[in-house]
Coordinates of C-alpha atoms in Angstrom, one line a residue:
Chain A
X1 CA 89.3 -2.3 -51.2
X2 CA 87.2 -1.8 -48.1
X3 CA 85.8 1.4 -46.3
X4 CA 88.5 1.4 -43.6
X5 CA 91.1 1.4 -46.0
X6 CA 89.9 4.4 -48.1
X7 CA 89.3 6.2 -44.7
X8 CA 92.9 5.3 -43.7
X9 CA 94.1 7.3 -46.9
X10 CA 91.4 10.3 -46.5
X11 CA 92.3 10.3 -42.7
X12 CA 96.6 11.2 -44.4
X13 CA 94.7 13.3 -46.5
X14 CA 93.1 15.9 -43.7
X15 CA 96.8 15.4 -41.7
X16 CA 98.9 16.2 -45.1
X17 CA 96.6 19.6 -45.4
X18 CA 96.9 20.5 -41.5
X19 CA 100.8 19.9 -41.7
X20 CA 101.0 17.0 -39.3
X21 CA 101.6 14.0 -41.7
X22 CA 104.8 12.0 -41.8
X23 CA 107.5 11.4 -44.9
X24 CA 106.6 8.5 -45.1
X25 CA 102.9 8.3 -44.7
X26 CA 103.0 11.3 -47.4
X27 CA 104.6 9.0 -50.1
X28 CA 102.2 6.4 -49.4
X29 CA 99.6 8.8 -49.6
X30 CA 101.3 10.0 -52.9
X31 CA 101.3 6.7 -54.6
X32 CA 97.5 5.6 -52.9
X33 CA 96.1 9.1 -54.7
X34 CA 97.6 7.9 -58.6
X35 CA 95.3 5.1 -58.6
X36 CA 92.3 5.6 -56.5
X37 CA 89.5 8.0 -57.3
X38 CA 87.5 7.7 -54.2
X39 CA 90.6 9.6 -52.1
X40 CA 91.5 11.7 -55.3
X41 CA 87.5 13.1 -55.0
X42 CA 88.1 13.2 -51.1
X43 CA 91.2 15.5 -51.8
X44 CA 89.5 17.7 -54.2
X45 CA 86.7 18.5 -51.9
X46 CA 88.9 19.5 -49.1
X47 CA 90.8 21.7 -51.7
X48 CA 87.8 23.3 -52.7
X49 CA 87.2 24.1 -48.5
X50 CA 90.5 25.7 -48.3
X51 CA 90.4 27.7 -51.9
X52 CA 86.6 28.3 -50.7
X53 CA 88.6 29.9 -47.2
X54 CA 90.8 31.8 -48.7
X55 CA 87.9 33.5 -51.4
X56 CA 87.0 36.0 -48.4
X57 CA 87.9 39.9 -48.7
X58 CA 87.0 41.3 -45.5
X59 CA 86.5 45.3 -45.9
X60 CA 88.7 47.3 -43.2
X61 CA 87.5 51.1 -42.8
X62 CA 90.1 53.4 -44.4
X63 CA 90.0 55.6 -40.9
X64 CA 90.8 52.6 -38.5
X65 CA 94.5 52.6 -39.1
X66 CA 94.5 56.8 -38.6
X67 CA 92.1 56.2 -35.5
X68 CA 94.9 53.6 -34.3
X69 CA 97.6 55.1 -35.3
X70 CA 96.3 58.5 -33.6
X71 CA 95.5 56.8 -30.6
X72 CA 98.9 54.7 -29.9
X73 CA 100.8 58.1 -30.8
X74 CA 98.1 59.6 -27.6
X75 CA 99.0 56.4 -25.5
X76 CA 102.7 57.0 -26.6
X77 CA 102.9 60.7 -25.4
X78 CA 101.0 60.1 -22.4
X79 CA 103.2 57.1 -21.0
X80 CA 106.9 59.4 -21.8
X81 CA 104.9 62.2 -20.2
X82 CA 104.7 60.3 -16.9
X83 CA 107.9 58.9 -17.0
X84 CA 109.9 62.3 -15.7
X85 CA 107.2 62.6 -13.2
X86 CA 107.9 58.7 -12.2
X87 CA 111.6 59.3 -12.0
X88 CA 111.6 62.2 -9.9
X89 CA 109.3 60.6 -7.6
X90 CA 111.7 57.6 -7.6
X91 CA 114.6 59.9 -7.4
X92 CA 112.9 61.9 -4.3
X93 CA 112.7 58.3 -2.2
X94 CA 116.0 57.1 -3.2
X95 CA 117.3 60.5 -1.2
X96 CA 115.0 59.6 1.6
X97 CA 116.2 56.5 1.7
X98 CA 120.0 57.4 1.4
X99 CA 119.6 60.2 4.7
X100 CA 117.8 57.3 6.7
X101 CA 120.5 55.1 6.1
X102 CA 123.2 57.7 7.3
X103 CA 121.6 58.4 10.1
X104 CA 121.4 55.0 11.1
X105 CA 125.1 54.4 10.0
X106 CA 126.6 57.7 11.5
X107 CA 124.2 56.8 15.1
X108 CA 125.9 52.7 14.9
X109 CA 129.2 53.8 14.5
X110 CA 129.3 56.7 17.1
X111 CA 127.5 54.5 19.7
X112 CA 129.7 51.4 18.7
X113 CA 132.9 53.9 18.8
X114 CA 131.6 55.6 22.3
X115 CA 131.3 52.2 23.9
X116 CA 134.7 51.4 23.0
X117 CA 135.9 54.7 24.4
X118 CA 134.4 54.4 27.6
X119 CA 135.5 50.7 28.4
X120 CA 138.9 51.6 27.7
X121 CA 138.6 54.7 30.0
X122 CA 136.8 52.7 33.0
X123 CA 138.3 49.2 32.6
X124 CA 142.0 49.7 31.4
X125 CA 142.3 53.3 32.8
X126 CA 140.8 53.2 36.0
X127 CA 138.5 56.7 35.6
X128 CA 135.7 57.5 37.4
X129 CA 132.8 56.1 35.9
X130 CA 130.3 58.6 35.9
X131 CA 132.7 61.3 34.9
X132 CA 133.8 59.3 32.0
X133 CA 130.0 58.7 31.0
X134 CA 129.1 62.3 30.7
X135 CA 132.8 63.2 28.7
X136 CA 132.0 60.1 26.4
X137 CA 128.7 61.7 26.0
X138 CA 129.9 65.2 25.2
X139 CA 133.1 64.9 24.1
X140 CA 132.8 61.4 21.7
X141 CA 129.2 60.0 21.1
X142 CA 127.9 63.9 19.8
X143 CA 131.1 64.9 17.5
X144 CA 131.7 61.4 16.3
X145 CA 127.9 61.2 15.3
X146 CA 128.3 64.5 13.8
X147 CA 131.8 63.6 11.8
X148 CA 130.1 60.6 10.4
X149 CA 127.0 62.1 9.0
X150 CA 129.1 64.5 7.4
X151 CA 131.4 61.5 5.8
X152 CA 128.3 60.1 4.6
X153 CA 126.6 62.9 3.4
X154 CA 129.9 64.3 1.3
X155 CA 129.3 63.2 -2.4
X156 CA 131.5 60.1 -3.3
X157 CA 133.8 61.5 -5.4
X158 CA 134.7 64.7 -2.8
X159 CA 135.9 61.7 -0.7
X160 CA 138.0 60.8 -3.4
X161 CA 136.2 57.3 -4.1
X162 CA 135.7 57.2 -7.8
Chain B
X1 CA 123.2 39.7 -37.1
X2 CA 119.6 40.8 -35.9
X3 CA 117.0 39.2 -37.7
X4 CA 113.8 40.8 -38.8
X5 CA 111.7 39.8 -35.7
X6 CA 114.4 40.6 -33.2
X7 CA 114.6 44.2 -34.4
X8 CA 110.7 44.4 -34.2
X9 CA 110.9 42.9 -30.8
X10 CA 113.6 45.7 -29.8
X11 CA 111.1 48.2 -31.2
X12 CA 108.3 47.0 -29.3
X13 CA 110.4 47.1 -26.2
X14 CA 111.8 50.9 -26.7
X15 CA 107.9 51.7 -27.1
X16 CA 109.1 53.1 -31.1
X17 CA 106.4 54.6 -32.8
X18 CA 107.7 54.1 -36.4
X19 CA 108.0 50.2 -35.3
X20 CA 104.3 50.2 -34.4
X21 CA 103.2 52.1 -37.7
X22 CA 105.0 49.5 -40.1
X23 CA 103.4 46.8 -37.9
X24 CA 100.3 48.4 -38.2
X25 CA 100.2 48.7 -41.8
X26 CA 101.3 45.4 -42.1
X27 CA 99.1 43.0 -39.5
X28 CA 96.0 45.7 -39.3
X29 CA 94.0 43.0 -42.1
X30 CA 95.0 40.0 -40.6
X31 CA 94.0 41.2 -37.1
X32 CA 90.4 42.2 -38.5
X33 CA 90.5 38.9 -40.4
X34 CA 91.2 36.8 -37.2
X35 CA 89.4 38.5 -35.4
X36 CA 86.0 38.3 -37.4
X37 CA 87.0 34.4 -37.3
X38 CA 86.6 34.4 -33.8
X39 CA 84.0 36.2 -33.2
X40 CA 82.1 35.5 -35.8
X41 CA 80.9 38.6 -36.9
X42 CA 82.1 42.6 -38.1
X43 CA 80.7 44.5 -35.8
X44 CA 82.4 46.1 -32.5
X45 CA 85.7 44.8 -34.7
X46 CA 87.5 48.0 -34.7
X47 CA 87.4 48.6 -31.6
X48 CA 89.0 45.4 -30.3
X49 CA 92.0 46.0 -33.2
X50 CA 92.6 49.2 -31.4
X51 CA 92.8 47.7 -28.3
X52 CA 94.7 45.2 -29.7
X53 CA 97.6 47.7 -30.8
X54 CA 97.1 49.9 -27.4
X55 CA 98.2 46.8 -25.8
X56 CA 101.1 45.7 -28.1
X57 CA 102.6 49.0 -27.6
X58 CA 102.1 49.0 -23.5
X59 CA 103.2 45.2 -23.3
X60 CA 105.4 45.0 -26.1
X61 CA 108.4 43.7 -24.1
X62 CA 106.8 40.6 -24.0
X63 CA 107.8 39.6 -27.3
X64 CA 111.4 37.9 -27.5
X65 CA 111.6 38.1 -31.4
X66 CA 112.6 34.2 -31.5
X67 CA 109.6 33.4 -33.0
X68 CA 106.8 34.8 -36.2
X69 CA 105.2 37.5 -34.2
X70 CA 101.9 36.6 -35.6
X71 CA 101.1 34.1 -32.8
X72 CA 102.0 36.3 -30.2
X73 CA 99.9 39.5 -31.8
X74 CA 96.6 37.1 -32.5
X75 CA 96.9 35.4 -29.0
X76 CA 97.0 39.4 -28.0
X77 CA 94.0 40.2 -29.8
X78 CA 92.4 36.9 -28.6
X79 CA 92.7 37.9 -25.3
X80 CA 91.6 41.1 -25.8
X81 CA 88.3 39.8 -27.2
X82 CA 87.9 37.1 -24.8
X83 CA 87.8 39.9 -22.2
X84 CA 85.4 42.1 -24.0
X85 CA 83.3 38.9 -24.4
X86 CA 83.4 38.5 -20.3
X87 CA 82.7 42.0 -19.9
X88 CA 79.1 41.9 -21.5
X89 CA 76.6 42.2 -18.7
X90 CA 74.7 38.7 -20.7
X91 CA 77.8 37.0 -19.8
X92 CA 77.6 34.4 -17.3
X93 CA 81.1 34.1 -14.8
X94 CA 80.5 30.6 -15.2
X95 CA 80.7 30.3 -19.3
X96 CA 84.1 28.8 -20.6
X97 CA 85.9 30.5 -23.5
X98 CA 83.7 28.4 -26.1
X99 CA 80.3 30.0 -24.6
X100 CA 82.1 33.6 -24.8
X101 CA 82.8 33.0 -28.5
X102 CA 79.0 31.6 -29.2
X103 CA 77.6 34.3 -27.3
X104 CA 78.7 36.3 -29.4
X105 CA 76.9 34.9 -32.5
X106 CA 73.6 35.8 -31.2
X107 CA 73.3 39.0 -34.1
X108 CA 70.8 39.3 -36.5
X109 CA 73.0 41.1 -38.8
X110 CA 73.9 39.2 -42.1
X111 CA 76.6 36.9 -42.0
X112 CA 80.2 38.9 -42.0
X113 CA 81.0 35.5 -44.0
X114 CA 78.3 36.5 -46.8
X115 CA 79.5 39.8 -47.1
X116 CA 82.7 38.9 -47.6
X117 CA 82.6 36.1 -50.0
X118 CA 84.1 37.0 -53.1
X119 CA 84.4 33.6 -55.0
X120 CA 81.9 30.9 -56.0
X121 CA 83.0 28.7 -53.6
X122 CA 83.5 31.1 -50.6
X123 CA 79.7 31.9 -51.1
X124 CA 79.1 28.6 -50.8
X125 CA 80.7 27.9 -47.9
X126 CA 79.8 31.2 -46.2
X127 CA 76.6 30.1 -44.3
X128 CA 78.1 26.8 -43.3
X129 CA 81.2 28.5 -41.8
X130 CA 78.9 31.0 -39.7
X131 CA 77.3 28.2 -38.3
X132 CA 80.2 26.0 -37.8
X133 CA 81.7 25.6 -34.2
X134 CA 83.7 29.0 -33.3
X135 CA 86.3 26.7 -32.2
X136 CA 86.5 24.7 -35.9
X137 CA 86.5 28.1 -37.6
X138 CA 89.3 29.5 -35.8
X139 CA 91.2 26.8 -36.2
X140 CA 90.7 26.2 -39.8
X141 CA 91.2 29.9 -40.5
X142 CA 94.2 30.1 -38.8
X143 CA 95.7 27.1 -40.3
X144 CA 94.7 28.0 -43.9
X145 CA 93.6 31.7 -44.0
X146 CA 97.1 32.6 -42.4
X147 CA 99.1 29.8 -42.6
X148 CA 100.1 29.3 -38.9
X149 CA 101.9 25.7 -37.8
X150 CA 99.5 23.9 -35.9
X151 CA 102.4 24.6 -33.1
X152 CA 101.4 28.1 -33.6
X153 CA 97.9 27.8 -33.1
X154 CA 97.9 25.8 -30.3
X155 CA 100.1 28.8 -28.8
X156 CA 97.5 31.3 -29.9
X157 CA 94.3 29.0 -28.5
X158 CA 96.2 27.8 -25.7
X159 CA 95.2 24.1 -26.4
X160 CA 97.6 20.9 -27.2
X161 CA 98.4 20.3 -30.7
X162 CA 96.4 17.2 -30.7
X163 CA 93.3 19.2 -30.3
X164 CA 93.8 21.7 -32.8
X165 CA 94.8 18.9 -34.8
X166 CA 91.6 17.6 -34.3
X167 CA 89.1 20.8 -34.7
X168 CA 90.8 21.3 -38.2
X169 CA 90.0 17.9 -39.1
X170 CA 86.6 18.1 -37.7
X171 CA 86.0 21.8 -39.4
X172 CA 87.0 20.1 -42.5
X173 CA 84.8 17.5 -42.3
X174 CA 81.9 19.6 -41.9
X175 CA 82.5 21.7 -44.4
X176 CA 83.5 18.8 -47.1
X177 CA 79.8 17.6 -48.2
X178 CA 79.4 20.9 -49.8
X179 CA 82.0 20.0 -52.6
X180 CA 81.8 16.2 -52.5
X181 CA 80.5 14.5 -55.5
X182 CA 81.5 17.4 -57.9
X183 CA 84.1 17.7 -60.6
X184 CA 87.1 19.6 -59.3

């Protein structure tokens, strides 16, 4: 048997121990190993490396898991502290946000609404323009502007929208 | 029904204490273990295992539970040291992960690997694993210390299986001569 052949064998050895070797390549190994001593010693070493890794007891200080366990309890408290802080933050801009929006809403509509009013008034009805401007103004734009805001700023369920 | 990891990765994700304490009893060993593997040596230890846990329980969503939470908790910790590695005013921006590791041999305090041996053949292997490549040692310990697929380790180390593959082979081959030629 030549060199190349034993280091074939040792080379399914080292991928049998690191859990990459095939079924088949394993019962060749298998049936290689019964007969020759060279691989047999090369196996033995390597098992002696790995009993040789696991014969280390590292020694863990009996106050690390208190000191961690103290300090994640400390991490713990301080994140659920911040959280009613966050939401109220979060809950402050989401009203912010919600009276913007109506504004904008309530000012579209009304304008939209008053424009309508006033082509009907000086297109299909023949009114005096500048008359109908200034009772669009006051008596549509302002109220319906008004109404709308107040639609929007009634809570849903008031409006009877579950 | 809810398997053992998927209830620790809902515990991680409701931040739960209790969750956190039963992991901490259980990994706090392994962590130091690794850890020292990686490094290379005891000292400053602690302190990266606290990290370690500060960050499991402020990123803990990032665990899905569909897999052994072990390579997710040592890539954690690896990170963790990799960073405190950076963070050492000797440390070059340029250095790779490997130099980071090495760099952090340079101690004159005995071997963590000496003090530690507790069998013949651990105290004979102790000097040749301080000296061995950081990058052989952690795979070798990973593989064989706590029994991680070489799918898992290649998660943790962020390198192809080939490669981690190929540092255990190499760690092995190192270490060999030291038993070759004896009786088993």
């Amino acid at each position: 048997m030549n060199l190349n052949f034993h280091e074939s064998f040792q080379r399914m050895v080292d991928e049998s121990l690191a859990g990459t070797i095939s079924a088949e390549k394993q019962q060749s190994l298998r049936e290689h190993l019964s007969t020759c001593v060279p691989c047999q010693e090369y196996l033995s070493a390597s098992n002696r490396v790995i009993a040789g890794l696991s014969g280390f007891s590292f020694e863990v200080n009996p106050a690390l898991n208190t000191k961690v366990l103290a300090a994640l309890r400390l991490q713990a408290q301080q994140v659920s502290s911040a959280q009613p802080r966050r939401l109220q933050l979060m809950r402050r801009r989401i009203v912010e946000y919600k009276v913007g929006a109506a504004f904008a809403v309530a000012l579209l509509l009304s304008i939209v609404g008053s424009a309508f009013v006033y082509e009907v008034a000086t297109l299909l009805l023949h009114f005096d323009t500048a008359q109908v401007r200034t009772d669009v103004l006051i008596f549509w734009l302002l109220p319906s502007f008004c109404a709308t805001l107040c639609l929007l700023a009634t809570p849903s369920e008031k409006r009877g929208i579950a | 029904m809810e398997s053992d990891t998927e209830r620790i990765a809902l515990g991680l994700r409701q931040k739960d204490l209790a969750v956190l304490e039963r992991l901490v009893e259980q990994y706090q060993y392994r962590l130091v273990r690794y850890l020292v593997s990686l490094l290379g040596r005891r000292d400053g230890v602690d302190d990266l295992v606290q990290e370690t846990w500060l960050r499991v329980l402020e990123r803990g969503e990032s665990y899905d539970g569909r897999s052994r939470l072990e390579p997710w908790l040592f890539r954690v910790a690896r990170n963790i040291a990799l960073d405190a590695m950076r963070k050492q005013p000797m440390f070059s921006l340029d250095s790779n992960e490997e130099d980071v590791v090495r760099s952090s041999l340079a101690s004159s305090e005995p071997s963590p690997y000496t003090l530690a041996a507790r069998t013949q053949d651990a105290e004979r292997l102790a000097h040749s694993l301080q000296a061995l490549e950081p990058a052989f040692r952690e795979a070798l310990m990973l593989r064989f210390q706590e029994d991680l697929s070489l799918q898992e380790i290649s998660a943790i180390v962020g390198a192809p299986v080939s490669t981690v593959a190929s540092r255990i082979y190499r760690g092995l081959a190192t270490l060999r001569p030291q038993f070759e030629g004896e009786p088993a």
